[in-house]
XYZ file of C-alpha atoms in Angstrom:
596
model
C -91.152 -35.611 -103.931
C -91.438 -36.173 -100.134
C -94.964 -36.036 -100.247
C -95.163 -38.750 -102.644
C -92.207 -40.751 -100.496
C -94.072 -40.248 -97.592
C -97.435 -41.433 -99.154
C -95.026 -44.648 -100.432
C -94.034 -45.360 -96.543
C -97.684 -45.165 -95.406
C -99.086 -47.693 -97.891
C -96.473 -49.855 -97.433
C -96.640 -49.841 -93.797
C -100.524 -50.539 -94.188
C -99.992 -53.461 -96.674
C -97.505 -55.164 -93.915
C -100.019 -54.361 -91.360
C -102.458 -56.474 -93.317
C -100.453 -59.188 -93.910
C -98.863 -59.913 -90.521
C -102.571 -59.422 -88.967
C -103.699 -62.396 -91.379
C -100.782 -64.306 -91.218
C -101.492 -64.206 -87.231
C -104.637 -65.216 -87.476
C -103.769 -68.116 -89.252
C -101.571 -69.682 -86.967
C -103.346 -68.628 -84.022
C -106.340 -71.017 -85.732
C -103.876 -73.621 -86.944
C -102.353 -73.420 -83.969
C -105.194 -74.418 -82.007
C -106.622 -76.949 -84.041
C -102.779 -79.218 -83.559
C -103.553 -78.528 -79.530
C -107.217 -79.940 -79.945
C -105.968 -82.608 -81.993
C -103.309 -84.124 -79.610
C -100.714 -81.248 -79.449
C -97.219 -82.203 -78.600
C -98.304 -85.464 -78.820
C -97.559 -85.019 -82.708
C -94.054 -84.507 -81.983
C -93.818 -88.622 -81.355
C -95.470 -89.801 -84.144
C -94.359 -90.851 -87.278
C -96.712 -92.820 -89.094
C -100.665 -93.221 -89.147
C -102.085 -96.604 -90.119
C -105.932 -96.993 -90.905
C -108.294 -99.894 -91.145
C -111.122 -100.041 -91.810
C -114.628 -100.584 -94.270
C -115.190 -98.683 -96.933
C -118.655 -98.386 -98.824
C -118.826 -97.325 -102.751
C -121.265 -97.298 -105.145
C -123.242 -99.681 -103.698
C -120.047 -101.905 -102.622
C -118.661 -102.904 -99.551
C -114.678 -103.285 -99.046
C -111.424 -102.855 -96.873
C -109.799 -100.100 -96.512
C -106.427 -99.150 -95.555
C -104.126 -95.925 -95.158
C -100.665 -95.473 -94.300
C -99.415 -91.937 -93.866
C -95.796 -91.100 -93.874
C -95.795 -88.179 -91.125
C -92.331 -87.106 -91.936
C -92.119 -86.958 -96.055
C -95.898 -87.640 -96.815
C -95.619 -90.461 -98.431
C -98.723 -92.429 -98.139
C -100.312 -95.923 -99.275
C -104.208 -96.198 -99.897
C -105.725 -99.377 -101.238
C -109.313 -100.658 -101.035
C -110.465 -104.236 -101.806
C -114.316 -105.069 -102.668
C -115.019 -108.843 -103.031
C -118.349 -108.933 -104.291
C -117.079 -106.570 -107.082
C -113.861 -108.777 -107.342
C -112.205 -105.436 -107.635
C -109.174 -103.736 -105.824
C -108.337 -100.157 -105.875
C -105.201 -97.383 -104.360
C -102.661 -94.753 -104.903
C -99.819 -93.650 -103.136
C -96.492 -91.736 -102.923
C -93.384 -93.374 -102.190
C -90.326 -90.866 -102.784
C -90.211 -89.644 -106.425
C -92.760 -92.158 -107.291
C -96.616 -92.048 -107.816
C -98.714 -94.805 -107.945
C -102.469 -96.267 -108.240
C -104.247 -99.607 -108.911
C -106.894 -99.782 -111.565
C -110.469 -102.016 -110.527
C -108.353 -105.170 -111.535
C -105.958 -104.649 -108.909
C -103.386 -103.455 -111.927
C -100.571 -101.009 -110.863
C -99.227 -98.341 -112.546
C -96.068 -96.383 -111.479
C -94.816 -93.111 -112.592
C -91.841 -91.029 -111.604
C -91.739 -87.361 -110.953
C -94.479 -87.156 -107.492
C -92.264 -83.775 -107.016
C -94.085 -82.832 -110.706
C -97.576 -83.733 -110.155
C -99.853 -81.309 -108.709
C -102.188 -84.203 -106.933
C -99.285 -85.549 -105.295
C -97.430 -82.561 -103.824
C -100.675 -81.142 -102.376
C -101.465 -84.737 -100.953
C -97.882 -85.008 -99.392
C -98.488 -81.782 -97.948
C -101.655 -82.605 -95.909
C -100.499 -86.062 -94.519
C -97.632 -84.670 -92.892
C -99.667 -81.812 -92.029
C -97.038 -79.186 -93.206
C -99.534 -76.617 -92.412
C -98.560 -76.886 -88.725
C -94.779 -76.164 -89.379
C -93.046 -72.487 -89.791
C -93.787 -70.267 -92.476
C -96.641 -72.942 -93.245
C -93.528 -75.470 -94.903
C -93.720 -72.186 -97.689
C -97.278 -72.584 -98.500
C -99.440 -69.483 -99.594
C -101.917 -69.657 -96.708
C -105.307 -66.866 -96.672
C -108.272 -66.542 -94.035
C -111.406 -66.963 -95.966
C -114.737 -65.607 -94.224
C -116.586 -66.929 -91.348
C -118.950 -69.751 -92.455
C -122.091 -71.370 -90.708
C -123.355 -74.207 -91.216
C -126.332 -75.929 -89.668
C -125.905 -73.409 -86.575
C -121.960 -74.893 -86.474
C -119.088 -71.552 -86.889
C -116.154 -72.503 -89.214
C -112.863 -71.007 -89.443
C -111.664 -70.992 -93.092
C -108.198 -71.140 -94.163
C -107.175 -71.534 -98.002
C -103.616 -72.842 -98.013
C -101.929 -73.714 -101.456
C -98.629 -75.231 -100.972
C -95.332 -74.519 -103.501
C -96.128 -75.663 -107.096
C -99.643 -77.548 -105.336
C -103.145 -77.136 -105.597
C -105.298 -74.753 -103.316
C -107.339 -76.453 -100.758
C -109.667 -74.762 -98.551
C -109.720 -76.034 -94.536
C -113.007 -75.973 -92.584
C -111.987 -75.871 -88.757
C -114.607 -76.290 -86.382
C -114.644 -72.865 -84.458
C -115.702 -74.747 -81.069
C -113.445 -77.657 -81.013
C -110.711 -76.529 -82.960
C -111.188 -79.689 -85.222
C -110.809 -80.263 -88.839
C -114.257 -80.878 -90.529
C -113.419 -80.910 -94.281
C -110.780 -80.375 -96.664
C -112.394 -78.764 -99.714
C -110.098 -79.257 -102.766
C -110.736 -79.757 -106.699
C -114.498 -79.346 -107.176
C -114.968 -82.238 -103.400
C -114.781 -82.154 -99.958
C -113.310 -84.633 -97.472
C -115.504 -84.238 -94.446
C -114.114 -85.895 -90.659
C -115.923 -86.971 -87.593
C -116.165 -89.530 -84.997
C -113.166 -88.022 -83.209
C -111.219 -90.449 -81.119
C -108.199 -90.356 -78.679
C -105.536 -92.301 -80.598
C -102.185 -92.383 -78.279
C -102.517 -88.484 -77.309
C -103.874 -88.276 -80.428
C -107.783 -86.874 -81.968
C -108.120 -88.622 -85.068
C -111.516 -88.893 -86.866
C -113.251 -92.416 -87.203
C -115.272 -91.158 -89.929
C -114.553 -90.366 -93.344
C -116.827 -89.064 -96.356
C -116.056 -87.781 -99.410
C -118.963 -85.471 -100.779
C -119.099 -83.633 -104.305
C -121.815 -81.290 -105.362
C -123.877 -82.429 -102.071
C -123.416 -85.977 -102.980
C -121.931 -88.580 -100.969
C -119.341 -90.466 -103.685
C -118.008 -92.687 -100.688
C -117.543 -93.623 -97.242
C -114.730 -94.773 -94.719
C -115.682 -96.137 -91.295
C -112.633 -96.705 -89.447
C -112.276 -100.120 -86.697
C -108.277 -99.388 -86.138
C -106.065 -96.496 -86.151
C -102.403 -96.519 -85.055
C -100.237 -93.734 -84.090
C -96.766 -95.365 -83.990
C -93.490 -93.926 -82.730
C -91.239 -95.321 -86.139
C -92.052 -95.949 -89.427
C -92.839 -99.512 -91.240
C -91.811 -98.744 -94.447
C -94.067 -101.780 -95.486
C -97.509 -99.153 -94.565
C -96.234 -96.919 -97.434
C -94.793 -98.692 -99.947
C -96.032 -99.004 -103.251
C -98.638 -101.602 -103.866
C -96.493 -104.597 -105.878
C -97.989 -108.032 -106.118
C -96.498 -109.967 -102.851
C -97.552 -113.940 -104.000
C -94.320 -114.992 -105.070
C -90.849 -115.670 -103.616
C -87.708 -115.637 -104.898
C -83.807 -115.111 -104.139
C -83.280 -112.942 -101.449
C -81.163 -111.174 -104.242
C -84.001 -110.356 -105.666
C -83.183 -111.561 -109.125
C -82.981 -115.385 -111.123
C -81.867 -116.276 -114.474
C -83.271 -119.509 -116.379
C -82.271 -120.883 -119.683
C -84.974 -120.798 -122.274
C -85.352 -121.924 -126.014
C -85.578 -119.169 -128.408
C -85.426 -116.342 -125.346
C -89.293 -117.338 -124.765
C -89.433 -121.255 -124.037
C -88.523 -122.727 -120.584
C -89.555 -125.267 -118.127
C -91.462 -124.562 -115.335
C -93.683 -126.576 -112.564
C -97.235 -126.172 -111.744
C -98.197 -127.616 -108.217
C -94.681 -129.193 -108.014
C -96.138 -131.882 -110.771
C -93.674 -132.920 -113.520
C -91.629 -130.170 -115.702
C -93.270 -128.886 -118.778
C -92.495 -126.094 -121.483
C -93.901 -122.781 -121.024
C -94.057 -120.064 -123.388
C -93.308 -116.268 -122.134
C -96.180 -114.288 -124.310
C -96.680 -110.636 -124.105
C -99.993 -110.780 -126.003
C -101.582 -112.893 -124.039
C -103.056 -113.702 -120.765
C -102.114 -116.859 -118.382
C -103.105 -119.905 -120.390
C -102.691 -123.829 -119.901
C -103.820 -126.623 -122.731
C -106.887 -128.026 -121.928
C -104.854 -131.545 -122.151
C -101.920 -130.081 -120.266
C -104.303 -129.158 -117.323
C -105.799 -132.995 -117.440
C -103.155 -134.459 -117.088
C -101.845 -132.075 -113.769
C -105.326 -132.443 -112.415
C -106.441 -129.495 -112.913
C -110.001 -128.513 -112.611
C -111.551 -125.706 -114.153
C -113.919 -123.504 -112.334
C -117.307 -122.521 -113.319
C -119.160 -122.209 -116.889
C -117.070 -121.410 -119.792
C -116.441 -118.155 -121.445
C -116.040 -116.286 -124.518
C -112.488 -115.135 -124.452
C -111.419 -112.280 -127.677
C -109.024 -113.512 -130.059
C -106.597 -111.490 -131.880
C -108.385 -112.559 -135.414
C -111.502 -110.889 -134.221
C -113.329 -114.230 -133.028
C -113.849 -116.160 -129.600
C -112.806 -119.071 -127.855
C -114.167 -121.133 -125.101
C -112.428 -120.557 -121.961
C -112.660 -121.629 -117.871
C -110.779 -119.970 -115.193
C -108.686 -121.734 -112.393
C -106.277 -120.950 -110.096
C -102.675 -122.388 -109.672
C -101.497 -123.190 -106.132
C -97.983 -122.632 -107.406
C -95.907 -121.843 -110.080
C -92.208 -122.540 -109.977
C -89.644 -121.226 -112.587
C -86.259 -121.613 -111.895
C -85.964 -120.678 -107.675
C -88.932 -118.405 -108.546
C -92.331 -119.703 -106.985
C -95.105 -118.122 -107.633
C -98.445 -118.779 -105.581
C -102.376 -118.905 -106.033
C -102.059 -117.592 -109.711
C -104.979 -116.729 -112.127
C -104.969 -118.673 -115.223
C -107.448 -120.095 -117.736
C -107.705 -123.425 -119.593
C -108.750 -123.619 -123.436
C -107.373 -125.847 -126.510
C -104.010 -124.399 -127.446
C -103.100 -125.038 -130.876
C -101.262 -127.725 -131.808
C -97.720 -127.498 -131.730
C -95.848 -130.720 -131.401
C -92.784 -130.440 -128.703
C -93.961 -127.007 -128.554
C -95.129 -124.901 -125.028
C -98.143 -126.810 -123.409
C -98.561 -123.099 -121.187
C -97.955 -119.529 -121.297
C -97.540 -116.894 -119.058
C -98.388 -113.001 -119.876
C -100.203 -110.193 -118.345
C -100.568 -111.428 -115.316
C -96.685 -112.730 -114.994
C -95.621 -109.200 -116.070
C -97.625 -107.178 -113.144
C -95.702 -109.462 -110.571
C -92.192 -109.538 -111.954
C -89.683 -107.325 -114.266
C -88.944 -109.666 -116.822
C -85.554 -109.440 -119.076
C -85.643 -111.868 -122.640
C -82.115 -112.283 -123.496
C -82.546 -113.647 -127.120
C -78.784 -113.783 -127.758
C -77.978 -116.093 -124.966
C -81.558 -117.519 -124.636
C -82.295 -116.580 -120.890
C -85.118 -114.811 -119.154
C -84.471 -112.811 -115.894
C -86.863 -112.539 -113.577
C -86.505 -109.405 -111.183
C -88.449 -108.219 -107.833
C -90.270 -104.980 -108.720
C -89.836 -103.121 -105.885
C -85.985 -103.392 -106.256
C -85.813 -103.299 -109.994
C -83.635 -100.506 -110.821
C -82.993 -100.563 -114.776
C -78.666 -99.845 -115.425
C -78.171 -101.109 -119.087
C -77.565 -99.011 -122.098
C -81.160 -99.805 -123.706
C -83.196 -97.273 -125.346
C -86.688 -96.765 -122.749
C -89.865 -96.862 -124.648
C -93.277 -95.762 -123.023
C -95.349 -98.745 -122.669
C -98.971 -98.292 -122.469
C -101.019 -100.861 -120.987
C -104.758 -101.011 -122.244
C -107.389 -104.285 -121.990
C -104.367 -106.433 -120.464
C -102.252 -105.547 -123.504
C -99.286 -104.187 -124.442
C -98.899 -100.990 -126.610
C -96.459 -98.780 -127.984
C -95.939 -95.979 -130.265
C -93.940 -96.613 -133.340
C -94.195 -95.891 -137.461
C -93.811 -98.159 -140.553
C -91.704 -95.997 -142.989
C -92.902 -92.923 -141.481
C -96.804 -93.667 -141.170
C -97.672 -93.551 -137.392
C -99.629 -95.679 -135.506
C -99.912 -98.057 -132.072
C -98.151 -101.247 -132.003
C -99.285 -104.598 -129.768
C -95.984 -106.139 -128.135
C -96.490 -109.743 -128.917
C -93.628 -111.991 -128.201
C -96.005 -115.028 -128.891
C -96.137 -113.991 -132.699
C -93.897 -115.360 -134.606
C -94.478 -113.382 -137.942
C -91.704 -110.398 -138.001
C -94.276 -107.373 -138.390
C -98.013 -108.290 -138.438
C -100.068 -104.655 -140.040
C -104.038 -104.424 -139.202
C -106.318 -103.949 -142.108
C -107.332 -100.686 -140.871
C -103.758 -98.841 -141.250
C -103.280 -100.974 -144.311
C -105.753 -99.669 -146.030
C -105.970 -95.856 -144.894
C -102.265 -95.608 -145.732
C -102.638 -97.716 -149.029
C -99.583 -99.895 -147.566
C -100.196 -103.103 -150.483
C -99.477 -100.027 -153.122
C -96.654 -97.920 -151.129
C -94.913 -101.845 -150.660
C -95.603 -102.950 -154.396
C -96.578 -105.711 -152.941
C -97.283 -109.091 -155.112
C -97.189 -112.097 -153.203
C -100.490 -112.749 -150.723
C -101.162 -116.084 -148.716
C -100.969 -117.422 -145.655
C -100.072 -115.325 -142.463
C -100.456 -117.596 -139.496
C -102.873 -118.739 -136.525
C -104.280 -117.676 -133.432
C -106.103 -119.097 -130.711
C -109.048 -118.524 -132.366
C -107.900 -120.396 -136.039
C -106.500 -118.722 -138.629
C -105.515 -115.536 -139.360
C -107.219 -113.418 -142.484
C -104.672 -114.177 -145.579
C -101.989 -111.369 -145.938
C -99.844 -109.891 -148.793
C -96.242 -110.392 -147.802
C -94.154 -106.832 -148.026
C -90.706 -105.490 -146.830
C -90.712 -102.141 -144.657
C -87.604 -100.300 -145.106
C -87.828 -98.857 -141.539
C -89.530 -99.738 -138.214
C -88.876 -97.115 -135.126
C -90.047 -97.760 -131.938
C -89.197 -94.510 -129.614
C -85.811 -93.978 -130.469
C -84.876 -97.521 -131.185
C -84.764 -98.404 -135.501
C -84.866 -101.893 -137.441
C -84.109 -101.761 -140.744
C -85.528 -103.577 -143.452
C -87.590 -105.896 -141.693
C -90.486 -108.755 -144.029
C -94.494 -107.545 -142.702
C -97.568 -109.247 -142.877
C -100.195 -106.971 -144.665
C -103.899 -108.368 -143.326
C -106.781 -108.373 -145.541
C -109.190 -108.896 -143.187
C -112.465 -107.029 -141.569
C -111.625 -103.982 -139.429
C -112.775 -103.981 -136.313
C -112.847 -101.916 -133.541
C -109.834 -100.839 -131.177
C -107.419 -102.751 -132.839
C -104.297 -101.422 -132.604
C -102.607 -100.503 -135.883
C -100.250 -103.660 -135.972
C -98.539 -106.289 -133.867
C -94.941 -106.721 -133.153
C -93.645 -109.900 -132.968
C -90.944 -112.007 -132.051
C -88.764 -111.774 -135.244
C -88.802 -107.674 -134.618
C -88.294 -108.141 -131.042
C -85.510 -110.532 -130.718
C -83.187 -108.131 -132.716
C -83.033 -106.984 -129.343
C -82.672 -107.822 -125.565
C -85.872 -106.569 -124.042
C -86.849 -106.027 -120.822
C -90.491 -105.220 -119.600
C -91.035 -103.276 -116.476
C -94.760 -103.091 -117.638
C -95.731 -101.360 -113.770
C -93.485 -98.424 -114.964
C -94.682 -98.500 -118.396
C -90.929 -98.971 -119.553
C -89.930 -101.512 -122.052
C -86.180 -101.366 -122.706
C -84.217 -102.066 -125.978
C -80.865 -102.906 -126.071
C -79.473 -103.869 -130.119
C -77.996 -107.438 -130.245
C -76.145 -110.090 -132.416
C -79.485 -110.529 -134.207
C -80.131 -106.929 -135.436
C -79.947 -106.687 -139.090
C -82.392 -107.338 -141.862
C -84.895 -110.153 -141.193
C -85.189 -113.216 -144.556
C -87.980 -113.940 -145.531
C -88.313 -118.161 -146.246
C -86.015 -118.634 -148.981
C -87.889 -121.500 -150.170
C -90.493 -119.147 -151.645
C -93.062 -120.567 -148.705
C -94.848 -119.974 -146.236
C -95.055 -123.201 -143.202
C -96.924 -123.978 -140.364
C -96.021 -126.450 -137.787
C -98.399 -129.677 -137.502
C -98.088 -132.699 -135.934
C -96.261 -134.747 -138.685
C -93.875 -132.007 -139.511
C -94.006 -128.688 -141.049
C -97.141 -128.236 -143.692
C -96.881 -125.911 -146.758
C -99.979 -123.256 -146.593
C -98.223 -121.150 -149.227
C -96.343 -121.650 -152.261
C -95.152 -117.878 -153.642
C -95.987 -118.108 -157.265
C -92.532 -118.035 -159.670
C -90.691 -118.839 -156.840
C -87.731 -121.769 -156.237
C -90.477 -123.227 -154.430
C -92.855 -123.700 -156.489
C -90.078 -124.518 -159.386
C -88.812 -127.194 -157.303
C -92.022 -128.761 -157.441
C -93.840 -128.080 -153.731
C -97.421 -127.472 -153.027
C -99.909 -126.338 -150.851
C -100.664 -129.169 -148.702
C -97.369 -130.648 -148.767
C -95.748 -131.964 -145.091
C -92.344 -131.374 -144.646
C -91.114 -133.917 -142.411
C -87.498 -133.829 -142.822
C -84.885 -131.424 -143.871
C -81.384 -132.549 -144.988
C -82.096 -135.889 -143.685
C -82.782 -134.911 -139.772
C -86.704 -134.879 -138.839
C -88.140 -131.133 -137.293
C -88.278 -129.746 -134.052
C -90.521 -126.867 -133.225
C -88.765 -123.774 -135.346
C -85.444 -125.337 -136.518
C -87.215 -125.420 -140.135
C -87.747 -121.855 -139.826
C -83.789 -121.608 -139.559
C -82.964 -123.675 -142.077
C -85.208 -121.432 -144.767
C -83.486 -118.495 -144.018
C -79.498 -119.819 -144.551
C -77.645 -117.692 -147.190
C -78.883 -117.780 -151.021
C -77.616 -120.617 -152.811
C -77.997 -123.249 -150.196
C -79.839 -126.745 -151.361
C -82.026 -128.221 -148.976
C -83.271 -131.404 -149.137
C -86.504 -131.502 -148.276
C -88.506 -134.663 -147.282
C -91.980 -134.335 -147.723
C -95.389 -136.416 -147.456
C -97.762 -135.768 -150.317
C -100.759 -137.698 -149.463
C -99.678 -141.001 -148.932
C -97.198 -140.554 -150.418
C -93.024 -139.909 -149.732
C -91.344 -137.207 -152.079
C -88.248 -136.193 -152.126
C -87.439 -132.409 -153.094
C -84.624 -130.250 -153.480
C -84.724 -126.159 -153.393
C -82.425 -123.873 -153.777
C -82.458 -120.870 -151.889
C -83.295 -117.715 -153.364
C -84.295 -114.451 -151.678
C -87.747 -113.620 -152.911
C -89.208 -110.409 -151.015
């Protein structure tokens, strides 16, 4: 027994022999390389700002780096004219961020959960250089040589991080490369920065290939922070109330007035399936010139339009202005007293946008200060091609969803999940027509069917009238579009850089009519035309057809959707309908009926 006790003692002793004499020689190297790089000079710095030019894949841009010394927070964004692209990622508290090629940005919480981000934080405040190594695992690898140069190798993996490997310069004490995830960041062109060595020159090299490079022209050492270095990357081209928040009344939740170059008011429509877009007649008459050649722009319906780009000098909505915004001009269907305008995509990656359909408002909030405090339901939003997605399921079949406030149909289904869930024979449905217009012309014809239950996240509607399409499948659709007539059973608010869309149930949630009338109507210019006349309905008994114009309804001519009201009042209502016929001036009266 004391044999084996002492034999216990001895190994132990030998293992904490090992230990301290490699834990030593760590910060004996570490140690040095913080005196070759500037020393106590460290001690008066908190933040590192770089500029610079950057050089990728055959691209040259502008770089820029803020480092947080303190938390290791950090802000990185690159812009490349030639490729009209911009590109970053950062930290900022809880929050991790990153800008696709078209400048998009996507937030997520949890930095203190993502591998990537603790093990950046770590380095840009150079924890390393603290006590205990700030609790990272830290191990001398051998003596390396490279090109007759000696390297001191130190693998440090910080708490719940990934391991990177450090390649310290054995003669100057300097750092040379970071080696970390298959790459290597590799420094040189040391400089004196305030006290400070900081490398110049930056490459980043994988499998002996140079991906990119960073040549530096400025680096500041300052003594305080400007939180503005690190903060996440949100679109700065607009102002608004120093409350960061305005309210403006709309028509419908989506419709309000809004100014482009401080010309006369007109109606804009708020359309989360869309891009910017002004009439081709509404942009005459504000003297508005398109740029360059026209385009083929993708249409929901599977074919093309003609488009141009331009750019807006500003764009005022309530005290909300808005400058040098992208937008592109093509013929918007006609829609008398209707939106000559709409805003979508690119008004969503600037500003947190609340619809209020109960008391027909939109709220406009400043990103950066957006904190969400109702008692909505959050859904994941996932943004793909400049659209809106989300996860949801039509009595239980599964699928992804457009959001598509500029649809006015209740629940529009793709042919593809129509027909690989056999939805026409799980509806029974009967009655096929009609199912609207996009900017490309119409839609394919649709049968008409009642789901018993949309759910979107957590959120339900019950017993909501679909559009079924008939039409060619095509590639990447999503599996259906929700539109306004699902959305406005709630107030929604996008926060579409956080991938949150929030639900909260209102005064219109409950089961959506379908037009009493036994029709289906599309706006025109002379009123409301009949496209579909459900056969054995009160519609058709009453005597309409397809073709018909509805110009009046109980006497009092049409404006925009108050027709679409007026077919969904309770069962047993009469309306007298006015309608042209050719040349000619009919008068009808139907009775309403529910007929889906």
């Amino acid at each position: 027994m004391r044999t084996l006790l002492r034999m216990g003692i001895v190994w132990f002793g030998c293992a904490w022999t090992v230990l301290a004499q490699t834990a030593t020689d760590a910060t004996s190297v570490l140690t040095q390389m913080r005196e070759a790089s500037g020393g106590d000079s460290w001690r008066g710095a908190a933040e590192i700002l770089e500029h610079g030019s950057m050089r990728e894949n055959g691209f040259s841009g502008q770089y820029s780096l803020g480092e947080d010394l303190k938390t290791g927070g950090y802000a990185f964004t690159a812009v490349f004219p030639a490729a009209n692209a911009k590109i970053g990622q950062g930290v900022h508290g809880d929050e991790t961020w990153s800008l696709n090629q078209q400048g998009d940005l996507a937030v997520h919480p949890g930095a203190g959960k993502d591998v990537g981000a603790i093990t950046d934080s770590y380095l840009y405040r150079r924890a390393y250089w603290k006590p205990g190594f700030d609790g990272a695992a830290v191990a001398m690898d051998s003596l390396a040589t490279e090109d007759g140069v000696a390297f001191e190798r130190l693998r440090i993996t910080p708490p719940h991080g990934e391991s990177v490997v450090l390649w310290i310069n054995a003669a100057t004490h300097l750092l040379d490369r970071e080696e970390r995830g298959g790459g290597a960041f590799r420094y040189g062109d040391y400089r004196e920065v305030n006290g400070l060595k900081l490398p110049f020159s930056i490459r980043h090299v994988t499998n002996g290939h140079e991906d990119y490079a960073v040549d530096l022209e400025s680096i500041e050492a300052k003594k305080k922070l400007d939180d503005v270095d690190v903060a996440i990357a949100f679109y700065r081209d607009f102002e608004m109330p120093t409350a960061g928040i305005e309210t403006v009344p709309t028509e419908h939740g989506l419709v309000f007035d809004a100014r482009i170059n401080s010309k006369r008011p007109i109606k804009m429509l708020f359309d989360t399936g869309s891009i910017n877009i002004i009439g081709a007649s509404a942009a005459k008459g504000l003297g508005i010139v398109p740029e360059g050649d026209a385009k083929k722009l993708q249409a929901s319906n599977g074919g093309s339009v003609d488009v141009r780009a331009t750019t807006v000098k500003t764009l005022q909505i309530g005290d909300v202005k808005l400058h040098d915004q992208p937008f592109v001009v093509m013929d918007l269907p006609a829609d008398p007293g209707g939106p000559v305008a709409v805003v979508g995509y690119e008004f969503l990656q600037r500003l947190v946008v609340k619809i209020d359909y109960e008391q027909n408002r939109m709220t406009m909030y400043d990103p950066a200060r957006f904190v969400y405090s109702g008692t909505g339901i959050a859904v994941p939003v996932l943004v793909q091609s400049r659209g809106l997605f989300v996860k949801a399921s039509i009595d239980g079949f599964k699928g992804r969803f457009a959001l598509d406030t500029g649809n006015e149909v209740a629940l529009g289904l793709e042919p593809g999940f129509v027909r690989i869930n056999d939805l026409v024979g799980w509806t029974h449905a009967k009655f096929h027509g009609y199912a609207g217009r996009g900017y490309a012309g119409p839609l394919p014809d649709s049968y008409y069917a009642r789901i018993q239950k949309l759910t979107i996240g957590d959120a339900e509607v019950d017993d909501i009238a679909a559009n079924l399409s008939q039409g060619e499948v095509h590639d990447g659709e999503p599996d259906g579009n929700l539109g306004r007539s699902v959305l406005d059973q709630f107030n929604c608010t996008f926060d579409v850089s956080r991938g949150k869309l929030y639900l909260e149930k209102n005064a219109n949630w409950g089961p959506v009519p379908f037009n009493r009338a036994g029709i289906v109507v599309d706006p025109q210019d002379e009123g409301t035309k009949v496209m579909t006349v459900l056969a054995a309905g009160v519609g058709e008994a009453a005597g309409l057809q397809v073709g018909d114009v509805i110009t009046k309804i109980d006497g009092k001519k049409l404006e925009d959707t108050q027709d679409e009201s007026a077919f969904a009042r309770a069962p047993g209502t009469v309306l007298h309908l006015t309608i042209k016929r050719g040349e000619n001036i009919k008068e009808i009266a139907v009775t309403l009926k529910d007929v889906l």
